[in-house]
Amino acid sequence: MREIIYDKQGAAGRVNEASSDFVYERFFDFYNAPSTVIPSPSSLGQRELGFLLFKERIMLRHRVFARISDLRTFLGEEVPSDVYRSCAYYENPAVEMDKKGWLGADLVFDIDADHIPTPCDKIHDKWTCTKCGFSGKGITPETCPVCEGQKFDAKTWACDQCLEAAKTETAKLIDMLSMDFGFSDNEMHAFFSGHRGYHVHVENEAVKTLDAIARKEIVDYVTGLGLAVFNNKAKGGSRRRRRSRGFSLHDFGWNRRLKLGLRNFISNATKEDLANAGVKRNSAVILRNKELILKRCIEEGRWSSVKGVSVGTWRRLSEYVKDLESSKIDTVVTTDTHRLIRMNGTLHGKTGLKKIEFSIKRLADFDPFEEAVAFKEGEVKVFVSDVPEFRLGGNVFGPYRSQTVEVPTAAAVLLIRKGRAEVAS
Ligand SMILES: [Zn+2]
Ligand SMILES: [Zn+2]
């Protein structure tokens, strides 16, 4: 069964034949090199595999491989631009969707700079509506503000700032999965996606059979959706007692996160930070009484004990802190129990970088622009249209604009696949 997939973010665009041949040959070499390691997912034979082919830009789906060596042979022959495998386990992954016999699925999270507003996206990301030609900078909208079209040519870039932002969200997610859900480091697997973000997979018997609704509950928890912050609707007792009871933040889950987050925020807050949190009128009171507020309000839970800092202020601050503490995951990935996700160890078609797993303990030190580099030999001359300064494999390149430069293979593949360069003739 062959299906065409429509790629919202746009493929590499049209490049000259020398460029597409060059990229194809590098991918061919990678998948045929004996040194290339592609770790087998657990229960490979129960997974559906999918492949995006270079030339046809079509998706081959519903493939199944009993052994990783069979898959290696296939990859060496077909040389796909992208390789995916299901998060789900099936009785028979090769048949059509509703006959597969769903047995369960890993719990997966996708954190992508595409969904995180960063100061740099206005600098290096541009989108153009393919229907009316309207264009803008920053995150690609869902629908065109002019014609409501939904297809865009997007030119994005992945810079250090983007990947750092994604890493911060990943760290918050992992902290929740471990502290609040109790998953162990062995059950959680962290990956660089090969492009603009990170994936976290949880493999555990308890999550395996969760349906989409249960997964949505987990998504809501992680994103803080529907969290009743400072809910003082508790009944009984005096008004003051009701308040203090309603606002007591105990030391578990979101309560703990809010408490730590509020403490952290107030300790470091400037006038501007408070204004961003929607607190303007009484910001001077807060800035003058930081120590007192930390002790009386946050430590002792006496929220109304500092004059000029009202319950309304706390509600506003905690809504803001909730946003800071929640993790900006791509919610649809987690709730989709049939999702195909890029396979570990394979190349990302938009960058030529590898999706790779790293130990959760190494998250802070992990460097995608060093560790995910797949092509380590050779240099090539490319004509670059426009690219900001970037870092790859221990070197810093650019910025380049309408110029021919000689760069290492990995940088050339990245530039070509991101639609920023062509092999120079
Ligand atoms: Zn439009
Ligand atoms: Zn960036």
CSV table of C-alpha atoms and ligand atoms in Angstrom, one decimal:
chain,number,residue,atom,x,y,z
A,1,MET,CA,0.0,0.0,0.0
A,2,ARG,CA,1.5,3.3,-1.1
A,3,GLU,CA,0.4,6.6,0.4
A,4,ILE,CA,1.5,10.1,-0.5
A,5,ILE,CA,2.3,12.2,2.4
A,6,TYR,CA,2.0,16.0,2.3
A,7,ASP,CA,4.8,17.7,4.0
A,8,LYS,CA,3.6,21.0,5.7
A,9,GLN,CA,7.1,22.1,6.3
A,10,GLY,CA,8.1,21.6,2.7
A,11,ALA,CA,10.8,19.3,1.5
A,12,ALA,CA,14.2,20.5,0.5
A,13,GLY,CA,12.7,22.3,-2.4
A,14,ARG,CA,14.0,22.0,-5.9
A,15,VAL,CA,17.7,21.7,-6.1
A,16,ASN,CA,20.0,20.9,-9.0
A,17,GLU,CA,20.6,17.3,-9.9
A,18,ALA,CA,24.2,17.4,-8.7
A,19,SER,CA,22.9,18.3,-5.3
A,20,SER,CA,20.2,15.6,-5.1
A,21,ASP,CA,22.7,13.0,-6.4
A,22,PHE,CA,25.3,14.1,-3.9
A,23,VAL,CA,22.8,13.8,-0.9
A,24,TYR,CA,21.5,10.4,-2.2
A,25,GLU,CA,25.1,9.1,-2.5
A,26,ARG,CA,25.9,10.1,1.1
A,27,PHE,CA,22.8,8.4,2.4
A,28,PHE,CA,23.6,5.3,0.3
A,29,ASP,CA,27.1,5.2,1.7
A,30,PHE,CA,25.7,5.6,5.3
A,31,TYR,CA,23.2,2.8,5.0
A,32,ASN,CA,25.8,0.5,3.3
A,33,ALA,CA,28.7,1.2,5.6
A,34,PRO,CA,29.5,-1.8,7.9
A,35,SER,CA,30.3,0.7,10.7
A,36,THR,CA,26.8,2.2,10.7
A,37,VAL,CA,24.9,1.1,13.8
A,38,ILE,CA,21.1,0.9,13.8
A,39,PRO,CA,19.9,-0.3,17.1
A,40,SER,CA,16.8,-2.5,16.9
A,41,PRO,CA,13.7,-1.2,18.6
A,42,SER,CA,12.2,-3.7,21.2
A,43,SER,CA,9.8,-6.2,19.6
A,44,LEU,CA,10.8,-5.2,16.1
A,45,GLY,CA,8.6,-7.9,14.5
A,46,GLN,CA,5.5,-6.4,16.1
A,47,ARG,CA,6.2,-2.9,14.8
A,48,GLU,CA,5.0,-1.2,11.6
A,49,LEU,CA,7.8,0.4,9.6
A,50,GLY,CA,7.5,3.3,7.2
A,51,PHE,CA,9.9,4.8,4.7
A,52,LEU,CA,9.9,8.1,2.8
A,53,LEU,CA,11.7,7.6,-0.5
A,54,PHE,CA,13.9,10.3,-2.0
A,55,LYS,CA,12.9,10.6,-5.5
A,56,GLU,CA,9.2,9.7,-5.5
A,57,ARG,CA,8.5,11.6,-2.2
A,58,ILE,CA,6.1,8.9,-1.3
A,59,MET,CA,5.7,7.0,1.9
A,60,LEU,CA,5.9,3.2,2.0
A,61,ARG,CA,4.0,2.0,5.0
A,62,HIS,CA,2.8,-1.2,6.7
A,63,ARG,CA,6.3,-2.9,6.3
A,64,VAL,CA,7.5,-5.4,8.8
A,65,PHE,CA,10.9,-6.9,9.5
A,66,ALA,CA,11.6,-9.9,11.7
A,67,ARG,CA,15.3,-9.1,12.1
A,68,ILE,CA,17.3,-5.9,12.2
A,69,SER,CA,19.6,-7.5,9.6
A,70,ASP,CA,16.7,-7.7,7.1
A,71,LEU,CA,16.0,-4.1,7.7
A,72,ARG,CA,19.7,-3.2,7.1
A,73,THR,CA,19.6,-5.0,3.8
A,74,PHE,CA,16.4,-3.1,2.8
A,75,LEU,CA,17.9,0.3,3.8
A,76,GLY,CA,21.0,-0.4,1.8
A,77,GLU,CA,19.0,-1.2,-1.3
A,78,GLU,CA,16.2,1.4,-1.0
A,79,VAL,CA,18.1,4.2,0.6
A,80,PRO,CA,15.1,6.1,2.0
A,81,SER,CA,15.4,9.8,3.1
A,82,ASP,CA,13.5,9.0,6.3
A,83,VAL,CA,12.8,5.8,8.3
A,84,TYR,CA,9.9,5.5,10.8
A,85,ARG,CA,8.6,2.8,13.1
A,86,SER,CA,5.4,2.6,15.0
A,87,CYS,CA,5.2,3.3,18.7
A,88,ALA,CA,2.6,0.6,18.7
A,89,TYR,CA,2.9,-3.2,18.8
A,90,TYR,CA,0.6,-5.2,16.5
A,91,GLU,CA,-0.3,-8.8,16.0
A,92,ASN,CA,0.1,-8.3,12.3
A,93,PRO,CA,1.8,-5.0,11.5
A,94,ALA,CA,1.8,-5.7,7.7
A,95,VAL,CA,-1.9,-5.5,7.1
A,96,GLU,CA,-4.2,-2.5,6.8
A,97,MET,CA,-4.7,-0.3,9.9
A,98,ASP,CA,-8.0,-1.7,11.4
A,99,LYS,CA,-6.9,-5.3,10.9
A,100,LYS,CA,-3.5,-5.0,12.5
A,101,GLY,CA,-4.6,-6.1,16.0
A,102,TRP,CA,-3.3,-3.3,18.3
A,103,LEU,CA,-1.5,-4.8,21.3
A,104,GLY,CA,-0.3,-1.6,22.9
A,105,ALA,CA,2.1,1.3,22.4
A,106,ASP,CA,5.0,3.1,24.0
A,107,LEU,CA,4.2,6.4,25.5
A,108,VAL,CA,6.0,9.0,23.4
A,109,PHE,CA,6.7,12.7,23.6
A,110,ASP,CA,7.9,15.0,20.9
A,111,ILE,CA,9.5,18.3,21.8
A,112,ASP,CA,10.2,20.4,18.7
A,113,ALA,CA,11.4,24.0,18.4
A,114,ASP,CA,8.6,24.3,15.8
A,115,HIS,CA,6.2,24.6,18.7
A,116,ILE,CA,8.3,26.7,21.1
A,117,PRO,CA,8.4,30.4,20.6
A,118,THR,CA,12.1,31.4,20.7
A,119,PRO,CA,13.7,34.8,20.1
A,120,CYS,CA,15.6,33.4,17.2
A,121,ASP,CA,12.7,32.1,15.2
A,122,LYS,CA,11.9,35.6,14.0
A,123,ILE,CA,15.5,35.8,12.7
A,124,HIS,CA,15.9,32.4,10.9
A,125,ASP,CA,12.4,31.1,10.1
A,126,LYS,CA,10.3,32.3,7.2
A,127,TRP,CA,7.1,31.0,5.8
A,128,THR,CA,5.2,31.7,2.6
A,129,CYS,CA,1.6,30.6,1.9
A,130,THR,CA,1.7,28.5,-1.3
A,131,LYS,CA,-1.9,29.6,-2.2
A,132,CYS,CA,-1.7,33.4,-2.0
A,133,GLY,CA,2.0,34.1,-1.5
A,134,PHE,CA,1.6,35.9,1.8
A,135,SER,CA,4.7,35.5,4.0
A,136,GLY,CA,5.9,36.1,7.5
A,137,LYS,CA,8.7,35.4,10.0
A,138,GLY,CA,8.7,33.1,13.0
A,139,ILE,CA,6.5,30.1,13.7
A,140,THR,CA,4.5,28.8,10.7
A,141,PRO,CA,0.8,29.5,11.4
A,142,GLU,CA,-1.8,26.7,11.1
A,143,THR,CA,-3.8,28.7,8.6
A,144,CYS,CA,-2.8,31.7,6.4
A,145,PRO,CA,-4.1,34.9,7.9
A,146,VAL,CA,-5.0,36.2,4.5
A,147,CYS,CA,-6.5,33.3,2.6
A,148,GLU,CA,-6.9,30.7,5.3
A,149,GLY,CA,-4.8,28.3,3.2
A,150,GLN,CA,-3.0,25.5,5.1
A,151,LYS,CA,0.0,24.9,3.0
A,152,PHE,CA,3.2,26.7,3.4
A,153,ASP,CA,6.7,26.8,2.1
A,154,ALA,CA,8.6,27.1,5.4
A,155,LYS,CA,12.3,27.8,5.6
A,156,THR,CA,13.3,27.0,9.2
A,157,TRP,CA,16.7,26.6,10.7
A,158,ALA,CA,17.8,24.9,13.9
A,159,CYS,CA,20.3,26.9,15.9
A,160,ASP,CA,21.9,26.5,19.3
A,161,GLN,CA,19.2,28.7,20.8
A,162,CYS,CA,16.3,26.6,19.4
A,163,LEU,CA,17.9,23.3,20.5
A,164,GLU,CA,18.6,24.8,24.0
A,165,ALA,CA,15.0,25.8,24.3
A,166,ALA,CA,13.9,22.3,23.3
A,167,LYS,CA,16.3,20.8,25.8
A,168,THR,CA,14.8,23.0,28.6
A,169,GLU,CA,11.4,21.7,27.8
A,170,THR,CA,12.7,18.1,27.7
A,171,ALA,CA,14.3,18.5,31.1
A,172,LYS,CA,11.0,19.6,32.6
A,173,LEU,CA,9.2,16.7,31.0
A,174,ILE,CA,11.7,14.2,32.2
A,175,ASP,CA,11.5,15.6,35.7
A,176,MET,CA,7.7,15.2,35.7
A,177,LEU,CA,7.9,11.7,34.3
A,178,SER,CA,10.4,10.7,36.9
A,179,MET,CA,9.2,12.7,40.0
A,180,ASP,CA,5.5,12.7,39.5
A,181,PHE,CA,4.8,9.6,37.5
A,182,GLY,CA,7.6,7.5,39.0
A,183,PHE,CA,9.2,6.2,35.8
A,184,SER,CA,12.7,5.0,36.3
A,185,ASP,CA,15.7,6.1,34.1
A,186,ASN,CA,15.7,2.6,32.6
A,187,GLU,CA,12.1,3.0,31.4
A,188,MET,CA,12.6,6.4,29.8
A,189,HIS,CA,14.6,6.8,26.6
A,190,ALA,CA,15.8,10.2,25.4
A,191,PHE,CA,16.7,11.0,21.8
A,192,PHE,CA,17.8,13.9,19.6
A,193,SER,CA,15.3,13.9,16.8
A,194,GLY,CA,17.8,14.7,14.1
A,195,HIS,CA,16.3,18.1,13.4
A,196,ARG,CA,14.9,20.7,15.8
A,197,GLY,CA,14.1,18.8,19.0
A,198,TYR,CA,14.0,15.8,21.3
A,199,HIS,CA,11.9,12.7,21.7
A,200,VAL,CA,11.2,10.9,25.0
A,201,HIS,CA,9.9,7.3,24.8
A,202,VAL,CA,8.5,5.5,27.9
A,203,GLU,CA,8.5,1.7,27.6
A,204,ASN,CA,6.7,0.1,30.5
A,205,GLU,CA,4.0,-2.5,30.8
A,206,ALA,CA,1.7,0.0,32.7
A,207,VAL,CA,1.7,2.6,29.9
A,208,LYS,CA,1.5,0.1,27.0
A,209,THR,CA,-2.2,-0.4,26.9
A,210,LEU,CA,-3.3,3.2,27.8
A,211,ASP,CA,-5.8,4.4,25.3
A,212,ALA,CA,-5.9,7.8,23.6
A,213,ILE,CA,-8.0,9.4,26.4
A,214,ALA,CA,-5.6,8.2,29.1
A,215,ARG,CA,-2.7,9.6,27.1
A,216,LYS,CA,-4.5,12.9,26.8
A,217,GLU,CA,-4.8,13.1,30.6
A,218,ILE,CA,-1.0,12.7,30.8
A,219,VAL,CA,-0.6,15.4,28.1
A,220,ASP,CA,-2.8,17.7,30.1
A,221,TYR,CA,-0.8,17.1,33.2
A,222,VAL,CA,2.5,17.8,31.5
A,223,THR,CA,1.2,21.0,29.8
A,224,GLY,CA,-0.6,22.1,32.9
A,225,LEU,CA,-3.9,22.3,31.0
A,226,GLY,CA,-6.9,22.6,33.3
A,227,LEU,CA,-4.8,22.9,36.4
A,228,ALA,CA,-6.9,24.9,38.9
A,229,VAL,CA,-4.3,27.2,40.3
A,230,PHE,CA,-5.1,28.7,43.7
A,231,ASN,CA,-8.5,27.2,43.8
A,232,ASN,CA,-10.2,28.7,46.9
A,233,LYS,CA,-13.5,27.1,46.4
A,234,ALA,CA,-13.2,24.9,49.5
A,235,LYS,CA,-16.2,25.0,51.8
A,236,GLY,CA,-16.5,25.4,55.6
A,237,GLY,CA,-14.7,27.4,58.3
A,238,SER,CA,-14.0,31.1,58.3
A,239,ARG,CA,-13.2,32.9,55.2
A,240,ARG,CA,-9.6,33.2,56.2
A,241,ARG,CA,-9.4,29.4,56.9
A,242,ARG,CA,-11.0,28.6,53.6
A,243,ARG,CA,-8.5,30.7,51.9
A,244,SER,CA,-5.4,29.3,53.6
A,245,ARG,CA,-6.7,25.7,53.1
A,246,GLY,CA,-7.5,26.4,49.4
A,247,PHE,CA,-4.0,27.7,48.8
A,248,SER,CA,-1.9,25.2,50.7
A,249,LEU,CA,0.7,23.9,48.4
A,250,HIS,CA,1.8,20.5,49.5
A,251,ASP,CA,5.1,19.0,48.4
A,252,PHE,CA,4.0,16.7,45.6
A,253,GLY,CA,3.3,17.0,41.8
A,254,TRP,CA,2.1,20.4,40.5
A,255,ASN,CA,1.9,21.8,44.0
A,256,ARG,CA,5.5,21.2,44.5
A,257,ARG,CA,6.3,22.6,41.0
A,258,LEU,CA,4.3,25.8,41.7
A,259,LYS,CA,5.9,26.3,45.1
A,260,LEU,CA,9.4,25.9,43.7
A,261,GLY,CA,8.5,27.9,40.6
A,262,LEU,CA,7.1,30.8,42.6
A,263,ARG,CA,10.0,30.8,45.0
A,264,ASN,CA,12.4,30.9,42.1
A,265,PHE,CA,10.5,33.5,40.2
A,266,ILE,CA,10.1,35.9,43.1
A,267,SER,CA,13.7,35.5,44.2
A,268,ASN,CA,15.0,36.6,40.8
A,269,ALA,CA,12.1,38.9,39.7
A,270,THR,CA,12.8,42.3,38.3
A,271,LYS,CA,10.1,44.9,37.7
A,272,GLU,CA,10.0,43.8,34.1
A,273,ASP,CA,9.5,40.1,35.0
A,274,LEU,CA,6.6,41.1,37.2
A,275,ALA,CA,5.1,43.2,34.4
A,276,ASN,CA,5.4,40.2,32.1
A,277,ALA,CA,3.5,38.1,34.7
A,278,GLY,CA,0.7,40.7,34.7
A,279,VAL,CA,1.7,42.3,38.0
A,280,LYS,CA,2.3,46.0,37.6
A,281,ARG,CA,0.5,48.1,40.1
A,282,ASN,CA,2.0,46.5,43.2
A,283,SER,CA,5.3,45.3,41.8
A,284,ALA,CA,7.2,47.8,44.0
A,285,VAL,CA,5.7,46.1,47.1
A,286,ILE,CA,6.9,42.7,46.0
A,287,LEU,CA,10.3,43.9,45.1
A,288,ARG,CA,10.7,45.6,48.5
A,289,ASN,CA,9.4,42.6,50.5
A,290,LYS,CA,11.0,39.6,48.7
A,291,GLU,CA,12.4,37.9,51.8
A,292,LEU,CA,9.1,38.4,53.8
A,293,ILE,CA,7.0,37.1,50.9
A,294,LEU,CA,9.2,34.0,50.4
A,295,LYS,CA,9.0,33.2,54.2
A,296,ARG,CA,5.5,34.1,55.1
A,297,CYS,CA,3.6,33.4,51.9
A,298,ILE,CA,5.4,30.6,50.2
A,299,GLU,CA,7.0,28.8,53.1
A,300,GLU,CA,4.3,29.2,55.7
A,301,GLY,CA,1.3,29.3,53.2
A,302,ARG,CA,0.0,32.6,54.7
A,303,TRP,CA,-0.8,34.0,51.3
A,304,SER,CA,-2.5,37.2,52.3
A,305,SER,CA,-0.1,38.1,55.1
A,306,VAL,CA,1.9,40.7,53.2
A,307,LYS,CA,0.0,44.0,52.7
A,308,GLY,CA,-0.4,44.9,49.1
A,309,VAL,CA,0.0,41.3,47.8
A,310,SER,CA,-3.5,40.0,47.3
A,311,VAL,CA,-4.9,36.7,46.4
A,312,GLY,CA,-5.5,38.1,42.9
A,313,THR,CA,-1.8,38.8,42.6
A,314,TRP,CA,-1.0,35.2,43.7
A,315,ARG,CA,-3.4,33.8,41.1
A,316,ARG,CA,-1.8,35.9,38.4
A,317,LEU,CA,1.7,34.9,39.4
A,318,SER,CA,0.9,31.2,39.7
A,319,GLU,CA,-0.7,31.2,36.3
A,320,TYR,CA,2.4,32.7,34.9
A,321,VAL,CA,4.7,30.3,36.8
A,322,LYS,CA,2.5,27.4,35.6
A,323,ASP,CA,3.4,28.3,32.1
A,324,LEU,CA,7.1,28.5,32.9
A,325,GLU,CA,7.0,25.1,34.6
A,326,SER,CA,4.9,23.2,32.1
A,327,SER,CA,6.6,21.4,29.2
A,328,LYS,CA,5.8,22.5,25.7
A,329,ILE,CA,5.3,19.1,24.0
A,330,ASP,CA,3.7,18.5,20.7
A,331,THR,CA,0.5,17.2,22.1
A,332,VAL,CA,-0.9,15.2,19.1
A,333,VAL,CA,2.1,12.9,19.0
A,334,THR,CA,1.5,11.5,22.5
A,335,THR,CA,-2.2,10.9,22.1
A,336,ASP,CA,-1.8,9.1,18.7
A,337,THR,CA,-1.6,5.4,19.6
A,338,HIS,CA,-0.7,4.5,16.0
A,339,ARG,CA,2.0,7.1,15.5
A,340,LEU,CA,5.0,6.4,13.4
A,341,ILE,CA,8.1,8.0,14.8
A,342,ARG,CA,11.6,8.3,13.4
A,343,MET,CA,13.7,5.3,14.0
A,344,ASN,CA,16.8,5.6,16.3
A,345,GLY,CA,20.1,5.5,14.4
A,346,THR,CA,18.6,6.6,11.1
A,347,LEU,CA,19.1,9.8,9.2
A,348,HIS,CA,16.8,12.8,9.2
A,349,GLY,CA,15.9,13.7,5.6
A,350,LYS,CA,15.9,17.4,6.3
A,351,THR,CA,19.4,17.6,7.8
A,352,GLY,CA,21.4,14.4,7.3
A,353,LEU,CA,21.8,14.3,11.1
A,354,LYS,CA,21.1,11.1,13.0
A,355,LYS,CA,18.4,10.5,15.4
A,356,ILE,CA,20.4,9.2,18.4
A,357,GLU,CA,19.7,8.0,21.9
A,358,PHE,CA,21.6,9.4,24.8
A,359,SER,CA,21.5,8.7,28.5
A,360,ILE,CA,19.0,10.9,30.4
A,361,LYS,CA,21.7,11.7,32.9
A,362,ARG,CA,23.6,13.4,30.0
A,363,LEU,CA,20.8,15.6,28.9
A,364,ALA,CA,22.5,18.9,30.1
A,365,ASP,CA,25.8,18.0,28.4
A,366,PHE,CA,24.4,16.4,25.2
A,367,ASP,CA,25.5,18.3,22.1
A,368,PRO,CA,23.4,17.5,19.0
A,369,PHE,CA,25.6,19.4,16.6
A,370,GLU,CA,28.6,17.2,17.6
A,371,GLU,CA,27.1,13.8,18.4
A,372,ALA,CA,24.5,13.5,15.7
A,373,VAL,CA,26.9,14.2,12.8
A,374,ALA,CA,26.8,11.2,10.4
A,375,PHE,CA,29.1,12.2,7.6
A,376,LYS,CA,32.6,12.7,8.8
A,377,GLU,CA,34.7,12.6,5.6
A,378,GLY,CA,35.3,14.9,2.7
A,379,GLU,CA,34.6,18.5,1.7
A,380,VAL,CA,32.5,19.9,-1.1
A,381,LYS,CA,32.0,23.3,-2.8
A,382,VAL,CA,28.4,24.6,-2.5
A,383,PHE,CA,26.7,27.8,-3.5
A,384,VAL,CA,24.8,29.1,-0.5
A,385,SER,CA,21.8,31.4,-1.0
A,386,ASP,CA,21.3,32.5,2.6
A,387,VAL,CA,22.1,31.0,6.0
A,388,PRO,CA,22.8,32.4,9.5
A,389,GLU,CA,26.0,31.4,11.3
A,390,PHE,CA,25.8,27.8,12.5
A,391,ARG,CA,27.9,25.2,14.3
A,392,LEU,CA,28.4,21.6,13.2
A,393,GLY,CA,31.0,19.0,14.1
A,394,GLY,CA,33.3,21.3,16.0
A,395,ASN,CA,33.3,24.1,13.4
A,396,VAL,CA,31.5,27.3,13.0
A,397,PHE,CA,30.2,28.3,9.6
A,398,GLY,CA,28.8,31.4,8.0
A,399,PRO,CA,26.8,33.5,7.9
A,400,TYR,CA,26.8,33.0,4.1
A,401,ARG,CA,24.9,34.9,1.6
A,402,SER,CA,25.0,34.3,-2.2
A,403,GLN,CA,28.5,32.9,-2.1
A,404,THR,CA,30.4,29.7,-3.0
A,405,VAL,CA,32.2,28.1,-0.1
A,406,GLU,CA,33.9,24.8,0.5
A,407,VAL,CA,32.5,23.0,3.6
A,408,PRO,CA,32.7,19.5,5.1
A,409,THR,CA,30.2,16.9,3.8
A,410,ALA,CA,27.9,17.1,6.8
A,411,ALA,CA,27.5,20.9,6.5
A,412,ALA,CA,26.9,20.6,2.8
A,413,VAL,CA,24.2,17.9,3.2
A,414,LEU,CA,22.5,20.1,5.9
A,415,LEU,CA,22.5,23.2,3.8
A,416,ILE,CA,21.2,21.4,0.7
A,417,ARG,CA,18.4,19.6,2.6
A,418,LYS,CA,17.4,22.8,4.3
A,419,GLY,CA,17.0,24.4,0.9
A,420,ARG,CA,19.9,26.8,1.5
A,421,ALA,CA,22.5,25.6,-0.9
A,422,GLU,CA,23.3,23.7,-4.0
A,423,VAL,CA,26.5,21.8,-5.1
A,424,ALA,CA,28.5,24.3,-7.0
A,425,SER,CA,29.1,23.4,-10.7
B,1,ZN,ZN,-2.6,32.6,1.9
B,2,ZN,ZN,17.0,29.3,16.6
